[in-house]
Short mmCIF file of C-alpha atoms and ligand atoms in Angstrom, two decimals:
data_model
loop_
_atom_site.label_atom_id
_atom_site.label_comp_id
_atom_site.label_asym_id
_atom_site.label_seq_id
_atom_site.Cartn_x
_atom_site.Cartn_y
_atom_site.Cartn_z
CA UNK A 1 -10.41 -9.89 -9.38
CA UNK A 2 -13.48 -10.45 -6.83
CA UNK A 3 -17.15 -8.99 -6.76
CA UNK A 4 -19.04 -10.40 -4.67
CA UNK A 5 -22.94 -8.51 -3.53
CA UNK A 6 -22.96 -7.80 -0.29
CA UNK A 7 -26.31 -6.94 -0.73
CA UNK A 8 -28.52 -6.70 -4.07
CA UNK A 9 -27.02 -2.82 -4.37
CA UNK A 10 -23.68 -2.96 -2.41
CA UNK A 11 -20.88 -5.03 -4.24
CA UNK A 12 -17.59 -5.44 -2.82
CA UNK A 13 -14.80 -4.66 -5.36
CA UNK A 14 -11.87 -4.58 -3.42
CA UNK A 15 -8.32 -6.44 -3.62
CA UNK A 16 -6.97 -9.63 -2.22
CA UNK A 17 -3.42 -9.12 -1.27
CA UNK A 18 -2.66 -12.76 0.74
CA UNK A 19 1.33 -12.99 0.24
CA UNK A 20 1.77 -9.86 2.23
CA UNK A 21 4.51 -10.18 5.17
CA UNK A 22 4.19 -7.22 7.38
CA UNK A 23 1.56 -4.27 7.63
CA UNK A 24 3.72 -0.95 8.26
CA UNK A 25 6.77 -2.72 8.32
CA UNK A 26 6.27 -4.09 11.73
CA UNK A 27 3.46 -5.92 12.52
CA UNK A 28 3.11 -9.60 11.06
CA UNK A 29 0.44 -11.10 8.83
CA UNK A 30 -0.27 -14.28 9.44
CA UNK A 31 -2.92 -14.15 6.80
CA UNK A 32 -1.88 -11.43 3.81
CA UNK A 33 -4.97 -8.68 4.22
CA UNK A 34 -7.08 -7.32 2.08
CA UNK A 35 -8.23 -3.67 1.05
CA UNK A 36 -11.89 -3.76 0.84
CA UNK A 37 -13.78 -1.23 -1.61
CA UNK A 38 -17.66 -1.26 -1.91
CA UNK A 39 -19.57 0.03 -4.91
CA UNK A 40 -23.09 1.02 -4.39
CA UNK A 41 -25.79 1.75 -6.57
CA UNK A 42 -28.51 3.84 -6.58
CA UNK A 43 -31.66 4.50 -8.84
CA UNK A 44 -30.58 7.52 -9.77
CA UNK A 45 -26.40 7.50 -8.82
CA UNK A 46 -23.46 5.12 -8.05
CA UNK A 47 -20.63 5.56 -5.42
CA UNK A 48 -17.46 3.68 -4.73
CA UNK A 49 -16.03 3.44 -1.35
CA UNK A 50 -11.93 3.37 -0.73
CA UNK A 51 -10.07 3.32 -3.67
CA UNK A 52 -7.66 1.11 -3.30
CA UNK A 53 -3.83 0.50 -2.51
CA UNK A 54 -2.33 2.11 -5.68
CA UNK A 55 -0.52 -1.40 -6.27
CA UNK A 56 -3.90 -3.79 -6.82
CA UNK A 57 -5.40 -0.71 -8.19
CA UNK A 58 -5.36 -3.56 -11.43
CA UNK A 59 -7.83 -5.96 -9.33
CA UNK A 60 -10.30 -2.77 -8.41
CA UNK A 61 -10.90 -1.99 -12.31
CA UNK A 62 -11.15 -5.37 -13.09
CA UNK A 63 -14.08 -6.00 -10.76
CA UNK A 64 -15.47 -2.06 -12.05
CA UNK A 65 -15.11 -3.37 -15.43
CA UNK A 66 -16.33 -7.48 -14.53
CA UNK A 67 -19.41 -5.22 -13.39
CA UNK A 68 -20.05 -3.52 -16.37
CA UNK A 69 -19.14 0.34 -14.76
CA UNK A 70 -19.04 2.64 -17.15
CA UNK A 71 -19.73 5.75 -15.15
CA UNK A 72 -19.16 6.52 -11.47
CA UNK A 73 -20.25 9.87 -9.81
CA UNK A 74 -18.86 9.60 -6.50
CA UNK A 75 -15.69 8.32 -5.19
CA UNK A 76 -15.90 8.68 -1.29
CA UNK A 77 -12.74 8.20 1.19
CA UNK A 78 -13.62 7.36 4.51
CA UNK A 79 -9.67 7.41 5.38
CA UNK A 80 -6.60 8.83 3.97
CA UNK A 81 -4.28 6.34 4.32
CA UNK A 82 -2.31 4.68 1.38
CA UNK A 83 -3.83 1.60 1.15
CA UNK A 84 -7.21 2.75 0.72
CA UNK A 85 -6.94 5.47 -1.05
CA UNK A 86 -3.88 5.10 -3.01
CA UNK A 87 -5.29 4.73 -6.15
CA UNK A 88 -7.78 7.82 -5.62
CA UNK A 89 -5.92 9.64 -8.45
CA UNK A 90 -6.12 6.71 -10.52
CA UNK A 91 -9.55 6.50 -10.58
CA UNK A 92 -10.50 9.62 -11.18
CA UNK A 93 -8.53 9.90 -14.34
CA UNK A 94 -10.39 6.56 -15.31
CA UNK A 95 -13.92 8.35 -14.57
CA UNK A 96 -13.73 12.19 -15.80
CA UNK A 97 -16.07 13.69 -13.87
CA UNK A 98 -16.45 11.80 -11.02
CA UNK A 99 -17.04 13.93 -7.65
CA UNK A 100 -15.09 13.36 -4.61
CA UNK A 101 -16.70 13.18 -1.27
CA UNK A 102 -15.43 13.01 2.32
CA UNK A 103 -15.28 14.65 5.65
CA UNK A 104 -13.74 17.31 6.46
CA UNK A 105 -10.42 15.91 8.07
CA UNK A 106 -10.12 13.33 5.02
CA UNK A 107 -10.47 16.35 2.75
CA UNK A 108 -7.73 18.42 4.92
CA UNK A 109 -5.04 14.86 5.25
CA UNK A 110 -5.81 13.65 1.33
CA UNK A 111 -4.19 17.41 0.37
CA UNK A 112 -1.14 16.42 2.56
CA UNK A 113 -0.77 12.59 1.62
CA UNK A 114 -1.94 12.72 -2.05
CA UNK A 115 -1.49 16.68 -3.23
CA UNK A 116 -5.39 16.52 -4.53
CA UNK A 117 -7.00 20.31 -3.67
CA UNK A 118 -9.60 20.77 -0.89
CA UNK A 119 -11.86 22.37 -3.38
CA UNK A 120 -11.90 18.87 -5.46
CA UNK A 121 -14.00 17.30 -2.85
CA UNK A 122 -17.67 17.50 -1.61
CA UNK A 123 -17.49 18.09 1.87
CA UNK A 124 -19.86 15.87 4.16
CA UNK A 125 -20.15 16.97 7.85
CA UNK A 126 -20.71 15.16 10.98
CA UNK A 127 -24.63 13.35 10.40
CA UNK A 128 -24.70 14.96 6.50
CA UNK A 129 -26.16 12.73 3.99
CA UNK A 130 -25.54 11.82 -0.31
CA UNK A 131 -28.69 11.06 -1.98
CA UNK A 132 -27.73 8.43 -4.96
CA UNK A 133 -31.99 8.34 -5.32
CA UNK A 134 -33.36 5.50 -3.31
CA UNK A 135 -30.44 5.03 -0.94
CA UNK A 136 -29.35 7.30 1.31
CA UNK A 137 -25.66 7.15 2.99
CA UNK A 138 -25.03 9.32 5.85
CA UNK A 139 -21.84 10.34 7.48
CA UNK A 140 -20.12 9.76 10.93
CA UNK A 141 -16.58 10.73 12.00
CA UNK A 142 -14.44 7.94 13.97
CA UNK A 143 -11.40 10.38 14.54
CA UNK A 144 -8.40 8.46 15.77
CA UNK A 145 -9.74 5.15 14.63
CA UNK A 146 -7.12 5.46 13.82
CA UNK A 147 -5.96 8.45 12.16
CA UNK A 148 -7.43 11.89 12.74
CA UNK A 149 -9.52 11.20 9.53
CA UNK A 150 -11.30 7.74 9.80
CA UNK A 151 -15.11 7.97 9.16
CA UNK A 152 -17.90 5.83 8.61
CA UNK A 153 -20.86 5.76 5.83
CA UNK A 154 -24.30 3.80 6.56
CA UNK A 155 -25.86 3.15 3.60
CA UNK A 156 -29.53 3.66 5.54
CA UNK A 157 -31.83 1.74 3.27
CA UNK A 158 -29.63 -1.61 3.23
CA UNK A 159 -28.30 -1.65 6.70
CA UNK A 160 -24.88 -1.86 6.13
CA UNK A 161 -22.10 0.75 7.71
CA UNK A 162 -19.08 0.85 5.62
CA UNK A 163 -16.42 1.39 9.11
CA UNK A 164 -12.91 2.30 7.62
CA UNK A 165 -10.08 0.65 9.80
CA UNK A 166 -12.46 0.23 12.49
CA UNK A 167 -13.20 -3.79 13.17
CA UNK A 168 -10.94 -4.87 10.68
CA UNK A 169 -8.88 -8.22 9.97
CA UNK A 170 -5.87 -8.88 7.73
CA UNK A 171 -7.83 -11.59 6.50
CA UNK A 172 -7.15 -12.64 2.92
CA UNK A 173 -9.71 -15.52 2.78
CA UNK A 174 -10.40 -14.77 -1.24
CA UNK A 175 -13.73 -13.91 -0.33
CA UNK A 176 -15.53 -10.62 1.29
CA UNK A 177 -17.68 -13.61 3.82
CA UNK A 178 -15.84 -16.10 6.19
CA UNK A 179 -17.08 -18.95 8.33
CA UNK A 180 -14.41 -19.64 10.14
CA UNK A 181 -15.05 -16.89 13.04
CA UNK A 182 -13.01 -18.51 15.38
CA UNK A 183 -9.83 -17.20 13.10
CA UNK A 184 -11.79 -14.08 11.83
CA UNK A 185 -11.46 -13.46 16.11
CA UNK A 186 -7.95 -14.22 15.96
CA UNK A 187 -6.84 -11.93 13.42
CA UNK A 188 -9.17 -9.04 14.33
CA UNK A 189 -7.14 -9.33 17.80
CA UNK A 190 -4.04 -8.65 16.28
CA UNK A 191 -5.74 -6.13 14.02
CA UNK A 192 -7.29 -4.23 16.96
CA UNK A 193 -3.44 -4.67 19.03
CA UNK A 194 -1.33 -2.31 16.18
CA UNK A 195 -4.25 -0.63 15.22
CA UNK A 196 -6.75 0.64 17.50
CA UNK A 197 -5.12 -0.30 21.07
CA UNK A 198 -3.51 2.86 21.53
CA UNK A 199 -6.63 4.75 21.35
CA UNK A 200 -8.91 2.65 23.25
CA UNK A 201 -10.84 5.53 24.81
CA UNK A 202 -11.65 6.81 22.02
CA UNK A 203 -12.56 3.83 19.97
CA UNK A 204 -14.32 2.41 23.10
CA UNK A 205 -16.68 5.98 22.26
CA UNK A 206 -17.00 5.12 19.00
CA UNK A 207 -18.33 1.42 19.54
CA UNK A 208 -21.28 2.90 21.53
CA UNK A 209 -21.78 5.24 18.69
CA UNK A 210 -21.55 2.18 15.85
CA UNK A 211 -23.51 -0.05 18.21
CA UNK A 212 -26.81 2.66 18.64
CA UNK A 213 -26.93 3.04 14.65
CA UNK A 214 -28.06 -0.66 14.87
CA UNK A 215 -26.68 -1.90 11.18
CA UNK A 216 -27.20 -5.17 10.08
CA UNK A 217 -23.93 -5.78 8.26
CA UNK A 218 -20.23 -4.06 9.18
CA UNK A 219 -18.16 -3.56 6.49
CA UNK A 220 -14.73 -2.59 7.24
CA UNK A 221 -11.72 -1.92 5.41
CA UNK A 222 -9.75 -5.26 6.00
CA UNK A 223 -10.95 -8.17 6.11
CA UNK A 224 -14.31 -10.08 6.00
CA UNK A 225 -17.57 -8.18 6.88
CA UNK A 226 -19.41 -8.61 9.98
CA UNK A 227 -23.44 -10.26 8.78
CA UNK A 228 -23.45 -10.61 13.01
CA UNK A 229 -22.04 -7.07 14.33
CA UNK A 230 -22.66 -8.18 17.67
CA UNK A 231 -19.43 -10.43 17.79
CA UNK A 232 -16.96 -7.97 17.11
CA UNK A 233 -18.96 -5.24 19.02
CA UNK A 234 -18.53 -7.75 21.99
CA UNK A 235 -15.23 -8.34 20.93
CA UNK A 236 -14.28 -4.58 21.07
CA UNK A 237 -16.70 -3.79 23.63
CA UNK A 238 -14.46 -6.28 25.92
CA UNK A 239 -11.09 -5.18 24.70
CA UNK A 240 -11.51 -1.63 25.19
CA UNK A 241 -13.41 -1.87 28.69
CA UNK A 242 -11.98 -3.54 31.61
CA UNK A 243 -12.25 -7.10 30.79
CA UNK A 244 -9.21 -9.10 31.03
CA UNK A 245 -8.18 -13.04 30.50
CA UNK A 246 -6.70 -14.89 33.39
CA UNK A 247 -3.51 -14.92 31.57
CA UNK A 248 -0.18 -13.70 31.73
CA UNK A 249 2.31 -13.48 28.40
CA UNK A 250 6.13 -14.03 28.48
CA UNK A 251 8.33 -12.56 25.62
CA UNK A 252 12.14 -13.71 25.91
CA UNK A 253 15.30 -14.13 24.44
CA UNK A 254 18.30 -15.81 25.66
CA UNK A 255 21.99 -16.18 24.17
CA UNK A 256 23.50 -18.54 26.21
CA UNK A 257 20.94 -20.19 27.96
CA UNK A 258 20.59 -18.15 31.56
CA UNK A 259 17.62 -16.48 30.51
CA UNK A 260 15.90 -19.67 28.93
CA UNK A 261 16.52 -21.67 31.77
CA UNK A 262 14.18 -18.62 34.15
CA UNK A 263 12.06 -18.59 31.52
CA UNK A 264 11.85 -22.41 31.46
CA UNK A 265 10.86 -22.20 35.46
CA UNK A 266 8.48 -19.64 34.97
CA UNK A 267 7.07 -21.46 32.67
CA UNK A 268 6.71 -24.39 35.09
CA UNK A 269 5.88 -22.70 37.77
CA UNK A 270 2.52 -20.76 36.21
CA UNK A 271 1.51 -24.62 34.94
CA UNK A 272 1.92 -25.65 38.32
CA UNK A 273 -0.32 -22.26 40.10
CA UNK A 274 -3.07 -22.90 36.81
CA UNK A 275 -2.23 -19.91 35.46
CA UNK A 276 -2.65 -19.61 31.56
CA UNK A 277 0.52 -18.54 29.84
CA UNK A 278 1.97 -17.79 26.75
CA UNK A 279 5.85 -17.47 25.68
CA UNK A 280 7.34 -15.86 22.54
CA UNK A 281 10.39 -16.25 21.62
CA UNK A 282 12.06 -12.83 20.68
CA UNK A 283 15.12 -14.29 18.87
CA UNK A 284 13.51 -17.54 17.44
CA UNK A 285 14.63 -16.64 13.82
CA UNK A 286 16.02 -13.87 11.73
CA UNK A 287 12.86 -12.37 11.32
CA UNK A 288 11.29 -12.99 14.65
CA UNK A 289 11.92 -9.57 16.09
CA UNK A 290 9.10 -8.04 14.01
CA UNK A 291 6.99 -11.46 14.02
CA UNK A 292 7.53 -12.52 17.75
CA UNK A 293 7.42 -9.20 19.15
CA UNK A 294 3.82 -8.64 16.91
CA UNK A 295 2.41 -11.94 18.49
CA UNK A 296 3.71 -10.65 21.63
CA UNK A 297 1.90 -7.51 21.92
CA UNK A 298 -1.35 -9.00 20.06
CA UNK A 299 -1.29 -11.75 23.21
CA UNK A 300 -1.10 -8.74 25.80
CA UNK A 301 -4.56 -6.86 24.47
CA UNK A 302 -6.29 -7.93 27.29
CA UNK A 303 -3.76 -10.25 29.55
CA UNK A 304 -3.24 -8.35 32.83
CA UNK A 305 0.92 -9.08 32.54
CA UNK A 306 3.79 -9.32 31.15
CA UNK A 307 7.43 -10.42 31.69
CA UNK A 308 9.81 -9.28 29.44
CA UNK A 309 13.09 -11.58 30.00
CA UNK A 310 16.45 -10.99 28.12
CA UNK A 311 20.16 -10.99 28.96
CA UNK A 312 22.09 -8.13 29.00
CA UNK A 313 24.35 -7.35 26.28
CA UNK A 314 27.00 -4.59 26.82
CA UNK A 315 25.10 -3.09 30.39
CA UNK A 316 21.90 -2.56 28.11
CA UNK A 317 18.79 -5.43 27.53
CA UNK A 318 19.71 -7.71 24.76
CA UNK A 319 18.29 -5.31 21.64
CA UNK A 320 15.50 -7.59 20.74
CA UNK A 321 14.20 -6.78 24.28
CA UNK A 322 14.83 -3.20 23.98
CA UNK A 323 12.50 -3.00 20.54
CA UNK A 324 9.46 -5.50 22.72
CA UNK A 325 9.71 -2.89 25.11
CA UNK A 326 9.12 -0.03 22.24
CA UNK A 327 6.37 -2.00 20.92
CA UNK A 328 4.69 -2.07 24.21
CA UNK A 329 5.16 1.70 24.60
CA UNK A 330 3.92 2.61 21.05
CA UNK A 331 0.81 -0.28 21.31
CA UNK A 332 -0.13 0.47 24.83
CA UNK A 333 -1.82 -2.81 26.20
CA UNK A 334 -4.04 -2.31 29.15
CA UNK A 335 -1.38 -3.90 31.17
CA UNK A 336 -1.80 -3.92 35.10
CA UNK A 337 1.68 -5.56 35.67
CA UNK A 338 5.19 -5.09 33.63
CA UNK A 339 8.23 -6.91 34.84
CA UNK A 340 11.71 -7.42 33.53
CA UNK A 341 13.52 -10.70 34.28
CA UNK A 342 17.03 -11.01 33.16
CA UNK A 343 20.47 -12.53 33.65
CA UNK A 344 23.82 -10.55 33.33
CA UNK A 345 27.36 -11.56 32.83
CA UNK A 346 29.55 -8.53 34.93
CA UNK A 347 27.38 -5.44 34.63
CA UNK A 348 23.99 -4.13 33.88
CA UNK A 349 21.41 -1.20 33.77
CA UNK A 350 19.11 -3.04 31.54
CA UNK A 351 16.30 -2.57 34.24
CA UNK A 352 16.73 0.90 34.57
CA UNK A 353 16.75 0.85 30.43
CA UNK A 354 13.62 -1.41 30.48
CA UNK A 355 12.04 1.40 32.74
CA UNK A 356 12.61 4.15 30.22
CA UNK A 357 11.82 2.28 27.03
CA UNK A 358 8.59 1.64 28.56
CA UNK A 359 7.80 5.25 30.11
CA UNK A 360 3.98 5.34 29.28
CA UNK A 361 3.15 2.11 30.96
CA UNK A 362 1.01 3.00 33.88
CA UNK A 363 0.68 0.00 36.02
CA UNK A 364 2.29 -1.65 38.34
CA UNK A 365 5.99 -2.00 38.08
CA UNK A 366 7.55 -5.16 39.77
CA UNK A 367 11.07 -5.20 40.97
CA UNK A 368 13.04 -6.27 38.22
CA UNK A 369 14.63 -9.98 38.78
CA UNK A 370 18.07 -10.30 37.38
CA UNK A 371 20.37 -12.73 38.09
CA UNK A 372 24.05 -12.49 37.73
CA UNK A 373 25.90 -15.18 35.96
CA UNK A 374 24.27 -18.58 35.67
CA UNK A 375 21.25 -18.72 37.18
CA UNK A 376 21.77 -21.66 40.08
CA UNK A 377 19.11 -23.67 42.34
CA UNK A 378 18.79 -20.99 44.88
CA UNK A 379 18.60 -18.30 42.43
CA UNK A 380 15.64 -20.77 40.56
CA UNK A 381 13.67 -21.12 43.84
CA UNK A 382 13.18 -16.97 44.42
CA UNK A 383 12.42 -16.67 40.48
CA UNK A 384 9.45 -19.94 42.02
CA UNK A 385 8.43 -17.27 44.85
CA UNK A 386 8.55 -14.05 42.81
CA UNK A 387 5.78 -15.91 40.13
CA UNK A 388 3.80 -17.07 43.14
CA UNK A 389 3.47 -13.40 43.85
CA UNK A 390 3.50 -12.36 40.52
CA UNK A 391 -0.41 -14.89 40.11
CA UNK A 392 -1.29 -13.48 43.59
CA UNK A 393 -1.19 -10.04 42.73
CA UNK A 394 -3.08 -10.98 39.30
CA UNK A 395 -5.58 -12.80 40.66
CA UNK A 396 -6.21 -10.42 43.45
CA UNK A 397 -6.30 -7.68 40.14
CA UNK A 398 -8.83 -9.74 38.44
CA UNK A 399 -10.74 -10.58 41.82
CA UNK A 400 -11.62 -6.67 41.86
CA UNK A 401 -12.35 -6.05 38.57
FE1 FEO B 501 -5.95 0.44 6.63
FE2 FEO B 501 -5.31 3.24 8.37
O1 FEO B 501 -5.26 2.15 6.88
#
């Protein structure tokens, strides 16, 4: 149990969950996560924000009850999903009474996901407003931040906007502050990569939108809150534009040792040119598919390529490859460049495999370099040349933008 004020009338309840693996089964946490829930009171009415994930529902009513709540009149959801408002049902039970409130999409999606009726809730629409006496919290939509149904309260006299998903970290730091931006950064990369990333246009919208209601604190649903929103409005503001690093990310696996060796000479070949690089090993360990292939795509959110190098296995890319190249395809990093490196033993269509796996990329595809058999000296000198093109097409990229 943690309560911490946020501000003399906004307390964070939420729940710590730090041993936590994976987020959807996919994407790793480096740091466990947290699902955040806000109670705020007013003169003359109190509100909690996001129930919680129905399984540390037992940490939410210990901070309700460390607080001394005996009553609660509204229980808003900003988002449908499980982990925030898993324990919706919960709660009410625990407060008879107790009105719900959201918008109209998280009214439509919580009938689907959590079989409560549309006529439960208290409808807020786009700009509406809940009086709890002397604080005022008024409604915004953030649809496909990321779910149809993501909105956002500002609680007007205080300052603070309560953003859903939006600018969150799986950040379990035991506390709702952190000081250590640098790895608040960190994680809210990898956040934004499964998260938001495939909808960058329209969270890039939504940023201006968050940005002009000029709140002093963001409070999302993961992670610490922002007391400076202009570092992960920069942050987002950068990721979702046209800004990119002068840095290009290899993800590889090798079986017997063709493929490392290429990546090896990439490798040394992008130290030699000054080019920024960062490899991930697909097939380090049992469970690196999901963990790799996570760090992978969280490196690419604003790196203008990446190679994707892997054997073949049976005339297809070696499997781990295959589910990098899904991830890229479901995550959708502003990639300019995509190329597939690879060695093969007597047969192969893993570049034309590569190619469909990865149908929704839309830059710039370079000819696939594959190698058959061990990969010898001459075959190690045109991988050399194809990176020297590889940085001269980059830096010509980032030269324009
Ligand atoms: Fe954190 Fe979309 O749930």
């Amino acid at each position: 149990m943690l309560v911490e004020q946020i501000t003399a009338r906004i307390a964070s309840v939420g729940a710590q969950d730090p041993e936590r693996q994976l987020f959807d089964a996919f994407m790793p946490l480096h740091h466990g996560t947290t699902y955040n829930s806000y109670l705020i009171r007013g003169s003359e009415a109190t509100a909690l924000i996001d129930p919680v994930d129905a399984e540390k529902y037992g940490q939410l009513t210990e901070a309700l009850d460390a607080l001394g709540v005996r009553k609660l009149d509204y229980i808003i959801n900003l988002h449908t999903e499980q982990d925030h408002s898993g324990s919706t049902k919960m709660l009410r039970k625990r407060y008879p009474g107790v009105q719900l409130v959201g918008m109209k999409k998280v009214i439509e999606l919580m009938g689907l996901h959590h079989h409560i009726a549309a006529e439960d809730f208290r409808e807020i629409p786009e700009g509406g407003s809940l009086s709890l006496g002397d604080l005022t919290l008024e409604f915004y939509g953030l649809p496909f931040a990321h779910w149809p149904d993501n909105s956002a309260v500002l609680v007007k006299e205080e300052g603070v906007l309560m953003t859903s998903d939006l600018f969150g970290a799986h950040l379990a730091t035991g506390s709702i502050f952190t000081e250590d931006l640098d790895l608040h950064r960190e994680m809210t990369r990898a956040y934004y990569a499964e998260i938001m990333m495939p909808f960058r246009n329209q969270v890039k919208k939504h940023v201006a939108k968050i940005k002009a209601l000029d709140a002093k604190i963001l409070a999302p649903a993961h992670g610490p809150v922002w007391t400076k929103p202009d570092e992960v409005i920069s942050l987002y503001e950068a990721w979702t534009g046209n800004e990119y690093r002068r840095h290009i990310t290899i993800g590889y696996v090798s079986m017997h040792e063709s493929v490392e060796k290429m990546v090896f000479q990439m490798a040394k070949k992008l130290s030699a040119l000054g080019m920024p690089y960062s490899l991930h090993n697909l097939g380090a360990h049992t469970d690196s598919l999901m963990r790799a292939g996570g760090d992978m795509v969280t490196s690419c959110v604003d790196d203008p390529a990446l190679i994707l190098a892997a054997p073949t296995v049976l005339t297809n890319p070696h499997p781990t490859a295959m589910y990098a190249a899904v991830l890229v395809d479901t995550l959708k990093p502003k990639l300019q460049f995509l190329s597939y490196v690879g060695s093969f033993a007597w047969g192969s269509k893993a570049p034309q495999t590569i190619e469909a796996l990865t149908s929704s990329f839309k830059g710039e595809r370079l000819e696939p370099f594959v190698v058959k058999g061990d990969p010898g000296t001459e075959d190690l000198e045109k991988l050399e040349a194809y990176i020297e093109d590889l940085v001269r097409r980059v830096d010509a990229f980032l030269e324009e933008e």
